[in-house]
Amino acid sequence: MSLNGQQEMKRITTTTTRISRKAFHQATQAEPLNSLKRNNPDAVLQLPFWPRHAQPGFLAIKAFHAEIDAIPLAVSRSGKTVIAQMRYQWWRDAIQGCYQQDVDTPSNHPLIQVLKPLIKTHKLSKYHFTRIINGSVKSPSILFLFLENETDARSFQETHYLDPRFTNLGELVSHSQSTTYAVLSLLAQLLFSNGPQPALPLATVDHGLSHLGTFLTIVRLLKRMPYYMRHRQTHIIPPELMACPEESLFRFFNPRPAKLYSSSSPSTHEPSSSDHPRSSLLNLVFLAYSELVAAREVISLDPSHSHHPDFRSSKSAQQIEKHIFEGPRSHLPKVRMDRTLMPLFLPAVSHVFCSRVHPFIRCSLISTFSFCSLVWRRRRGASSAGSPRSSLPITTAGLVVRSHTKQT
């Protein structure tokens, strides 16, 4: 074969290899994106605002969390919790295989095939992956403290195994640290591994992410509140924040037709303003608000930032409610933030846009976000009127977020 023929053959081989690698890359990224569209469509809105080098890792980490978070919703609630246990254990073994050097292909699952090279490249912590899985499983030993009969306790465990149960505010914060905060920590490792380092100390960034994680956890619980109420599950609201009877919450989310009520029936009694279901829901909204404000104070190095055992001890719920719903003049001043931290705080924006949220909860959350005055701007310029992108800019957290796409 002549020299020109050898060069042409080498060129064809190189081109074919590049095309194959590109096709393989697109195929491996398609599965995490499709999984994220199914389980967490709000996260897809954040993808264009992440740096290009971190977008594959963002998709994989968020898709992993969405898969774990969807297990309780996908498994039947007819006592077959063993299926959920098997799925959790499968993910534990799959993550373990990603960190074993002697295992080339830990699993045929497309998401695991994407995660293993990302874990090696960005040195993602195994501790956070395991914490996300274990944080979704309720410890059964606590249940036996409340029920004397072991059989009743076992039945109680099977019924509520897949539901979060918080007996106090501390358990709610602990749950957020094991789930949402762990995801944010992985995203921070991904963002700072090969990219520019933040100007703030990593301990300060970690502190701000802990408050942001609690905020996002409460928002997720509020969005799923109708689902929990349909299954008569009120233990997601800590007793300290519960301001109404459980039956009032059930009726609030599942109102009965008016013809089923009679004037003499005691069930037609309207709750007073002090024990109305809105009071319990607003307590959660106020707690989310206080955590978002705390995150702002941390990332802006506000010297007035301090911790309180209960958000109501530093500022009464009535004052917070007045501050949130008073109007645009009550907005907090904007704060300056390191540009490298912008992608981590995008979830505070996208969690509002969910048409399946109860109208009262959606209005309360939008009022909370609007109060914080973060301006979402795009470097491409204004979108055409009436397009879906024209509805994205919103005021919430006092920061300016721009996409990482180039100007056109």
Short mmCIF file of C-alpha atoms in Angstrom, two decimals:
data_model
loop_
_atom_site.label_atom_id
_atom_site.label_comp_id
_atom_site.label_asym_id
_atom_site.label_seq_id
_atom_site.Cartn_x
_atom_site.Cartn_y
_atom_site.Cartn_z
CA MET A 1 0.00 0.00 0.00
CA SER A 2 1.34 3.42 -0.93
CA LEU A 3 2.10 6.16 1.56
CA ASN A 4 -0.96 8.16 0.49
CA GLY A 5 -3.14 5.10 0.94
CA GLN A 6 -1.81 4.52 4.44
CA GLN A 7 -2.43 8.15 5.38
CA GLU A 8 -5.97 7.99 4.00
CA MET A 9 -6.66 4.76 5.91
CA LYS A 10 -5.31 6.33 9.11
CA ARG A 11 -7.49 9.40 8.58
CA ILE A 12 -10.60 7.28 8.06
CA THR A 13 -9.83 5.19 11.14
CA THR A 14 -9.30 8.31 13.28
CA THR A 15 -12.52 9.89 12.01
CA THR A 16 -14.48 6.70 12.67
CA THR A 17 -13.06 6.47 16.19
CA ARG A 18 -14.02 10.08 16.92
CA ILE A 19 -17.54 9.52 15.61
CA SER A 20 -17.89 6.37 17.71
CA ARG A 21 -16.69 8.15 20.84
CA LYS A 22 -19.07 11.04 20.20
CA ALA A 23 -21.99 8.66 19.64
CA PHE A 24 -21.11 6.75 22.82
CA HIS A 25 -20.84 10.02 24.76
CA GLN A 26 -24.23 11.19 23.51
CA ALA A 27 -25.80 7.81 24.29
CA THR A 28 -24.46 7.77 27.86
CA GLN A 29 -25.62 11.34 28.50
CA ALA A 30 -29.09 10.71 27.06
CA GLU A 31 -30.14 8.30 29.81
CA PRO A 32 -29.38 10.66 32.77
CA LEU A 33 -31.16 13.48 30.95
CA ASN A 34 -34.23 11.36 30.26
CA SER A 35 -34.26 10.13 33.85
CA LEU A 36 -34.06 13.71 35.10
CA LYS A 37 -36.91 14.77 32.82
CA ARG A 38 -39.09 12.03 34.28
CA ASN A 39 -38.27 12.40 37.97
CA ASN A 40 -37.11 16.01 38.42
CA PRO A 41 -38.00 18.24 35.44
CA ASP A 42 -37.22 21.40 37.43
CA ALA A 43 -33.52 20.46 37.48
CA VAL A 44 -33.40 20.41 33.67
CA LEU A 45 -33.97 24.19 33.69
CA GLN A 46 -30.67 24.64 35.54
CA LEU A 47 -28.53 22.78 32.98
CA PRO A 48 -27.81 25.71 30.57
CA PHE A 49 -26.54 27.82 33.48
CA TRP A 50 -23.82 25.34 34.49
CA PRO A 51 -20.32 25.47 32.94
CA ARG A 52 -20.00 23.21 29.95
CA HIS A 53 -17.32 21.03 31.55
CA ALA A 54 -19.56 20.35 34.57
CA GLN A 55 -22.84 19.68 32.75
CA PRO A 56 -22.36 15.87 32.36
CA GLY A 57 -21.57 15.55 36.05
CA PHE A 58 -24.51 17.75 37.00
CA LEU A 59 -26.85 15.52 34.98
CA ALA A 60 -25.46 12.33 36.53
CA ILE A 61 -25.57 13.53 40.15
CA LYS A 62 -29.05 15.03 39.88
CA ALA A 63 -30.33 11.94 38.04
CA PHE A 64 -28.88 9.72 40.77
CA HIS A 65 -30.65 11.72 43.47
CA ALA A 66 -33.87 11.70 41.45
CA GLU A 67 -33.71 7.90 41.10
CA ILE A 68 -33.24 7.45 44.86
CA ASP A 69 -35.92 10.01 45.65
CA ALA A 70 -38.41 8.29 43.32
CA ILE A 71 -38.16 4.86 44.96
CA PRO A 72 -40.81 5.54 47.65
CA LEU A 73 -43.17 6.93 45.01
CA ALA A 74 -42.65 4.03 42.59
CA VAL A 75 -42.99 1.15 45.05
CA SER A 76 -46.48 -0.05 45.91
CA ARG A 77 -47.70 0.99 49.36
CA SER A 78 -49.47 -2.34 49.94
CA GLY A 79 -46.88 -3.60 52.41
CA LYS A 80 -44.29 -4.63 49.79
CA THR A 81 -41.48 -2.54 51.24
CA VAL A 82 -39.02 -5.36 50.57
CA ILE A 83 -38.91 -4.13 46.96
CA ALA A 84 -37.75 -0.72 48.15
CA GLN A 85 -35.13 -2.33 50.39
CA MET A 86 -33.82 -4.34 47.44
CA ARG A 87 -33.57 -1.23 45.28
CA TYR A 88 -31.73 0.73 47.96
CA GLN A 89 -29.30 -2.15 48.44
CA TRP A 90 -28.76 -2.44 44.68
CA TRP A 91 -27.75 1.22 44.51
CA ARG A 92 -25.41 0.76 47.49
CA ASP A 93 -23.66 -2.11 45.74
CA ALA A 94 -23.52 -0.18 42.46
CA ILE A 95 -21.90 2.84 44.12
CA GLN A 96 -19.48 0.53 45.94
CA GLY A 97 -18.48 -0.94 42.58
CA CYS A 98 -17.72 2.53 41.22
CA TYR A 99 -14.99 2.96 43.85
CA GLN A 100 -13.39 -0.47 43.36
CA GLN A 101 -10.35 -0.35 41.11
CA ASP A 102 -10.59 -4.01 40.07
CA VAL A 103 -14.12 -3.62 38.68
CA ASP A 104 -14.05 -2.22 35.14
CA THR A 105 -17.81 -2.20 34.60
CA PRO A 106 -19.62 -2.17 37.95
CA SER A 107 -23.08 -2.31 36.41
CA ASN A 108 -24.84 -2.27 33.07
CA HIS A 109 -27.02 0.58 34.28
CA PRO A 110 -26.37 3.63 32.03
CA LEU A 111 -26.28 5.99 35.00
CA ILE A 112 -23.63 3.95 36.81
CA GLN A 113 -21.55 3.79 33.61
CA VAL A 114 -21.61 7.59 33.53
CA LEU A 115 -20.92 8.01 37.24
CA LYS A 116 -17.78 5.86 37.48
CA PRO A 117 -15.52 7.99 35.22
CA LEU A 118 -16.93 11.15 36.79
CA ILE A 119 -16.11 9.86 40.28
CA LYS A 120 -12.54 9.12 39.20
CA THR A 121 -12.05 12.41 37.35
CA HIS A 122 -13.56 14.76 39.93
CA LYS A 123 -12.74 12.66 43.02
CA LEU A 124 -16.33 12.71 44.26
CA SER A 125 -16.81 11.56 47.84
CA LYS A 126 -18.33 8.13 48.40
CA TYR A 127 -19.59 9.34 51.78
CA HIS A 128 -22.13 11.69 50.19
CA PHE A 129 -23.45 9.05 47.75
CA THR A 130 -23.99 6.59 50.60
CA ARG A 131 -25.55 9.28 52.75
CA ILE A 132 -28.13 10.08 50.07
CA ILE A 133 -29.20 6.42 49.96
CA ASN A 134 -29.24 5.90 53.72
CA GLY A 135 -31.01 9.21 54.32
CA SER A 136 -34.07 7.90 52.47
CA VAL A 137 -34.43 4.90 54.82
CA LYS A 138 -36.11 5.42 58.18
CA SER A 139 -34.48 3.64 61.11
CA PRO A 140 -36.93 0.93 62.28
CA SER A 141 -35.52 0.85 65.82
CA ILE A 142 -37.26 4.11 66.71
CA LEU A 143 -40.69 2.64 65.99
CA PHE A 144 -40.52 0.13 68.84
CA LEU A 145 -40.22 2.95 71.37
CA PHE A 146 -43.80 4.04 70.73
CA LEU A 147 -45.60 0.69 70.34
CA GLU A 148 -45.61 -1.97 73.04
CA ASN A 149 -46.71 -4.81 70.78
CA GLU A 150 -43.91 -5.96 68.49
CA THR A 151 -46.42 -7.13 65.86
CA ASP A 152 -48.08 -3.71 65.78
CA ALA A 153 -44.68 -2.05 65.53
CA ARG A 154 -43.72 -4.28 62.60
CA SER A 155 -46.98 -3.46 60.82
CA PHE A 156 -46.47 0.22 61.57
CA GLN A 157 -42.98 0.03 60.12
CA GLU A 158 -44.21 -1.61 56.91
CA THR A 159 -46.88 1.08 56.48
CA HIS A 160 -44.65 4.11 57.04
CA TYR A 161 -41.30 2.75 55.87
CA LEU A 162 -41.32 4.87 52.72
CA ASP A 163 -42.52 8.12 54.30
CA PRO A 164 -40.42 10.77 56.07
CA ARG A 165 -41.42 11.19 59.71
CA PHE A 166 -40.17 14.12 61.79
CA THR A 167 -40.87 14.22 65.51
CA ASN A 168 -39.08 17.56 65.89
CA LEU A 169 -37.31 20.25 63.91
CA GLY A 170 -33.96 18.58 64.52
CA GLU A 171 -34.99 15.48 62.56
CA LEU A 172 -36.13 17.66 59.65
CA VAL A 173 -32.75 19.39 59.55
CA SER A 174 -30.95 16.04 59.87
CA HIS A 175 -32.97 14.66 56.95
CA SER A 176 -32.03 17.67 54.81
CA GLN A 177 -28.35 17.22 55.70
CA SER A 178 -28.47 13.58 54.57
CA THR A 179 -30.25 14.23 51.28
CA THR A 180 -30.31 17.68 49.70
CA TYR A 181 -27.17 18.97 51.40
CA ALA A 182 -25.27 15.83 50.34
CA VAL A 183 -26.29 16.45 46.72
CA LEU A 184 -25.15 20.08 46.95
CA SER A 185 -21.83 18.92 48.40
CA LEU A 186 -21.27 16.59 45.45
CA LEU A 187 -22.14 19.38 43.03
CA ALA A 188 -19.69 21.69 44.82
CA GLN A 189 -16.92 19.08 44.47
CA LEU A 190 -17.80 18.73 40.79
CA LEU A 191 -17.81 22.49 40.21
CA PHE A 192 -14.53 23.25 41.96
CA SER A 193 -12.49 20.19 40.91
CA ASN A 194 -11.45 21.39 37.44
CA GLY A 195 -12.90 24.90 37.46
CA PRO A 196 -12.03 28.20 39.15
CA GLN A 197 -11.95 28.18 42.91
CA PRO A 198 -14.35 30.41 44.87
CA ALA A 199 -13.06 33.52 46.59
CA LEU A 200 -14.80 32.51 49.82
CA PRO A 201 -13.31 29.83 52.10
CA LEU A 202 -14.70 26.36 51.47
CA ALA A 203 -15.95 26.22 55.07
CA THR A 204 -18.09 29.31 54.42
CA VAL A 205 -19.45 27.83 51.19
CA ASP A 206 -20.27 24.59 53.02
CA HIS A 207 -22.07 26.56 55.74
CA GLY A 208 -24.19 28.38 53.17
CA LEU A 209 -25.03 25.13 51.38
CA SER A 210 -26.27 23.61 54.64
CA HIS A 211 -28.86 26.39 54.99
CA LEU A 212 -29.74 26.14 51.31
CA GLY A 213 -30.21 22.37 51.67
CA THR A 214 -32.74 22.82 54.48
CA PHE A 215 -34.57 25.41 52.40
CA LEU A 216 -34.80 23.11 49.35
CA THR A 217 -35.88 20.15 51.50
CA ILE A 218 -38.81 22.12 52.91
CA VAL A 219 -39.79 23.28 49.42
CA ARG A 220 -39.79 19.66 48.19
CA LEU A 221 -41.96 18.58 51.14
CA LEU A 222 -44.41 21.40 50.46
CA LYS A 223 -44.68 20.43 46.81
CA ARG A 224 -45.47 16.83 47.80
CA MET A 225 -47.89 17.80 50.54
CA PRO A 226 -51.02 16.81 48.55
CA TYR A 227 -49.52 13.34 47.96
CA TYR A 228 -48.81 12.88 51.67
CA MET A 229 -52.27 14.10 52.63
CA ARG A 230 -53.93 11.64 50.25
CA HIS A 231 -52.16 8.89 52.18
CA ARG A 232 -53.02 10.53 55.52
CA GLN A 233 -49.40 11.24 56.36
CA THR A 234 -49.01 14.40 58.49
CA HIS A 235 -45.75 13.50 60.23
CA ILE A 236 -43.72 15.49 57.72
CA ILE A 237 -44.75 18.61 59.67
CA PRO A 238 -42.83 18.71 62.98
CA PRO A 239 -45.06 19.05 66.05
CA GLU A 240 -43.51 22.45 66.82
CA LEU A 241 -44.95 23.79 63.55
CA MET A 242 -48.27 21.93 63.63
CA ALA A 243 -50.92 24.59 64.34
CA CYS A 244 -54.09 22.64 63.51
CA PRO A 245 -55.64 19.19 63.95
CA GLU A 246 -54.60 16.54 61.45
CA GLU A 247 -58.15 16.20 60.17
CA SER A 248 -58.14 19.87 59.18
CA LEU A 249 -55.14 19.28 56.94
CA PHE A 250 -56.82 16.29 55.29
CA ARG A 251 -59.93 18.36 54.54
CA PHE A 252 -57.87 21.27 53.27
CA PHE A 253 -56.18 19.17 50.58
CA ASN A 254 -59.14 16.85 49.93
CA PRO A 255 -62.29 18.97 50.25
CA ARG A 256 -65.53 17.04 50.21
CA PRO A 257 -68.50 18.06 48.06
CA ALA A 258 -70.85 20.47 49.77
CA LYS A 259 -73.80 18.07 49.50
CA LEU A 260 -72.07 15.61 51.83
CA TYR A 261 -72.20 18.09 54.69
CA SER A 262 -75.24 18.77 56.79
CA SER A 263 -75.84 21.80 58.96
CA SER A 264 -76.08 19.67 62.10
CA SER A 265 -72.96 17.65 61.40
CA PRO A 266 -69.97 18.49 63.61
CA SER A 267 -67.66 18.00 60.61
CA THR A 268 -68.92 21.27 59.11
CA HIS A 269 -67.27 23.25 61.87
CA GLU A 270 -64.93 25.79 60.35
CA PRO A 271 -61.56 26.02 62.08
CA SER A 272 -60.62 29.30 63.69
CA SER A 273 -57.80 31.43 62.35
CA SER A 274 -55.47 30.12 65.06
CA ASP A 275 -55.88 26.44 64.11
CA HIS A 276 -56.42 26.83 60.36
CA PRO A 277 -54.38 24.50 58.11
CA ARG A 278 -52.84 27.55 56.46
CA SER A 279 -51.10 28.34 59.74
CA SER A 280 -49.26 25.00 59.70
CA LEU A 281 -48.28 25.40 56.06
CA LEU A 282 -47.16 28.98 56.58
CA ASN A 283 -44.97 27.85 59.47
CA LEU A 284 -43.10 25.64 56.99
CA VAL A 285 -42.92 28.51 54.50
CA PHE A 286 -41.56 30.83 57.20
CA LEU A 287 -38.94 28.25 58.18
CA ALA A 288 -37.89 27.95 54.52
CA TYR A 289 -37.72 31.73 54.31
CA SER A 290 -35.50 31.99 57.37
CA GLU A 291 -33.12 29.35 55.96
CA LEU A 292 -32.90 31.18 52.64
CA VAL A 293 -32.14 34.44 54.43
CA ALA A 294 -29.49 32.63 56.49
CA ALA A 295 -27.87 31.32 53.30
CA ARG A 296 -27.78 34.88 51.93
CA GLU A 297 -26.15 36.13 55.11
CA VAL A 298 -23.47 33.44 55.01
CA ILE A 299 -22.44 33.87 51.37
CA SER A 300 -22.42 37.68 51.73
CA LEU A 301 -20.30 37.44 54.92
CA ASP A 302 -22.93 39.32 56.91
CA PRO A 303 -21.55 39.79 60.45
CA SER A 304 -25.08 39.79 61.89
CA HIS A 305 -25.62 36.13 60.97
CA SER A 306 -26.32 33.97 64.02
CA HIS A 307 -27.94 30.62 64.78
CA HIS A 308 -31.15 30.25 66.77
CA PRO A 309 -32.72 27.02 68.04
CA ASP A 310 -36.05 28.05 66.52
CA PHE A 311 -36.62 30.52 63.69
CA ARG A 312 -39.58 31.97 65.61
CA SER A 313 -37.37 33.04 68.51
CA SER A 314 -35.39 35.54 66.43
CA LYS A 315 -38.34 36.95 64.50
CA SER A 316 -41.99 36.21 65.10
CA ALA A 317 -44.04 34.46 62.44
CA GLN A 318 -46.33 37.49 62.20
CA GLN A 319 -43.41 39.77 61.37
CA ILE A 320 -42.07 37.33 58.78
CA GLU A 321 -45.51 37.01 57.20
CA LYS A 322 -45.84 40.79 57.02
CA HIS A 323 -42.37 41.09 55.51
CA ILE A 324 -43.05 38.45 52.85
CA PHE A 325 -46.53 39.53 51.76
CA GLU A 326 -46.21 43.29 52.27
CA GLY A 327 -45.16 44.04 48.71
CA PRO A 328 -42.13 44.86 46.56
CA ARG A 329 -40.92 47.57 48.94
CA SER A 330 -40.09 44.91 51.53
CA HIS A 331 -37.40 43.28 49.36
CA LEU A 332 -34.04 42.66 50.94
CA PRO A 333 -31.12 44.59 49.45
CA LYS A 334 -29.11 42.77 46.82
CA VAL A 335 -25.91 41.10 47.91
CA ARG A 336 -22.73 40.46 45.98
CA MET A 337 -21.77 36.88 45.39
CA ASP A 338 -18.83 35.06 43.87
CA ARG A 339 -19.69 34.17 40.28
CA THR A 340 -18.35 30.64 40.65
CA LEU A 341 -21.05 29.89 43.26
CA MET A 342 -23.97 30.90 41.04
CA PRO A 343 -24.86 27.41 39.70
CA LEU A 344 -25.17 25.98 43.22
CA PHE A 345 -27.94 28.43 44.12
CA LEU A 346 -30.04 27.95 40.99
CA PRO A 347 -32.40 25.40 42.64
CA ALA A 348 -33.83 28.24 44.72
CA VAL A 349 -35.32 29.57 41.48
CA SER A 350 -36.53 26.53 39.56
CA HIS A 351 -38.43 24.89 42.44
CA VAL A 352 -41.19 27.51 42.18
CA PHE A 353 -42.35 26.58 38.69
CA CYS A 354 -44.44 23.47 39.22
CA SER A 355 -48.04 23.44 38.02
CA ARG A 356 -48.91 20.44 40.20
CA VAL A 357 -48.33 22.34 43.45
CA HIS A 358 -51.36 23.24 45.55
CA PRO A 359 -52.38 26.85 44.67
CA PHE A 360 -51.99 28.13 48.24
CA ILE A 361 -48.51 26.59 48.58
CA ARG A 362 -47.43 27.90 45.17
CA CYS A 363 -48.57 31.44 46.00
CA SER A 364 -46.77 31.33 49.36
CA LEU A 365 -43.54 30.06 47.79
CA ILE A 366 -43.64 32.60 44.96
CA SER A 367 -44.17 35.37 47.50
CA THR A 368 -41.20 34.08 49.49
CA PHE A 369 -38.93 33.93 46.43
CA SER A 370 -40.10 37.28 45.06
CA PHE A 371 -39.37 38.85 48.42
CA CYS A 372 -35.69 37.91 48.18
CA SER A 373 -35.06 39.75 44.88
CA LEU A 374 -32.62 37.65 42.83
CA VAL A 375 -32.53 38.76 39.19
CA TRP A 376 -32.17 35.96 36.68
CA ARG A 377 -30.64 37.37 33.51
CA ARG A 378 -29.45 35.77 30.32
CA ARG A 379 -26.33 36.81 28.42
CA ARG A 380 -28.00 36.07 25.12
CA GLY A 381 -30.36 38.99 25.59
CA ALA A 382 -34.10 39.18 25.88
CA SER A 383 -36.08 36.26 24.49
CA SER A 384 -38.90 36.77 22.09
CA ALA A 385 -42.20 37.70 23.66
CA GLY A 386 -44.45 34.78 24.40
CA SER A 387 -41.69 32.17 24.24
CA PRO A 388 -41.18 29.80 27.20
CA ARG A 389 -37.78 31.34 27.95
CA SER A 390 -39.31 34.79 28.41
CA SER A 391 -40.97 33.56 31.61
CA LEU A 392 -37.71 32.39 33.21
CA PRO A 393 -36.37 35.67 34.65
CA ILE A 394 -37.66 36.04 38.20
CA THR A 395 -36.67 37.95 41.31
CA THR A 396 -35.54 35.75 44.22
CA ALA A 397 -32.29 35.58 46.40
CA GLY A 398 -30.66 38.93 45.75
CA LEU A 399 -28.08 37.69 43.26
CA VAL A 400 -27.45 38.07 39.55
CA VAL A 401 -27.30 34.76 37.68
CA ARG A 402 -26.18 34.60 34.07
CA SER A 403 -25.95 31.59 31.81
CA HIS A 404 -22.59 30.28 30.66
CA THR A 405 -23.62 30.32 27.00
CA LYS A 406 -21.87 32.69 24.60
CA GLN A 407 -23.52 35.78 23.23
CA THR A 408 -25.03 35.52 19.79
#
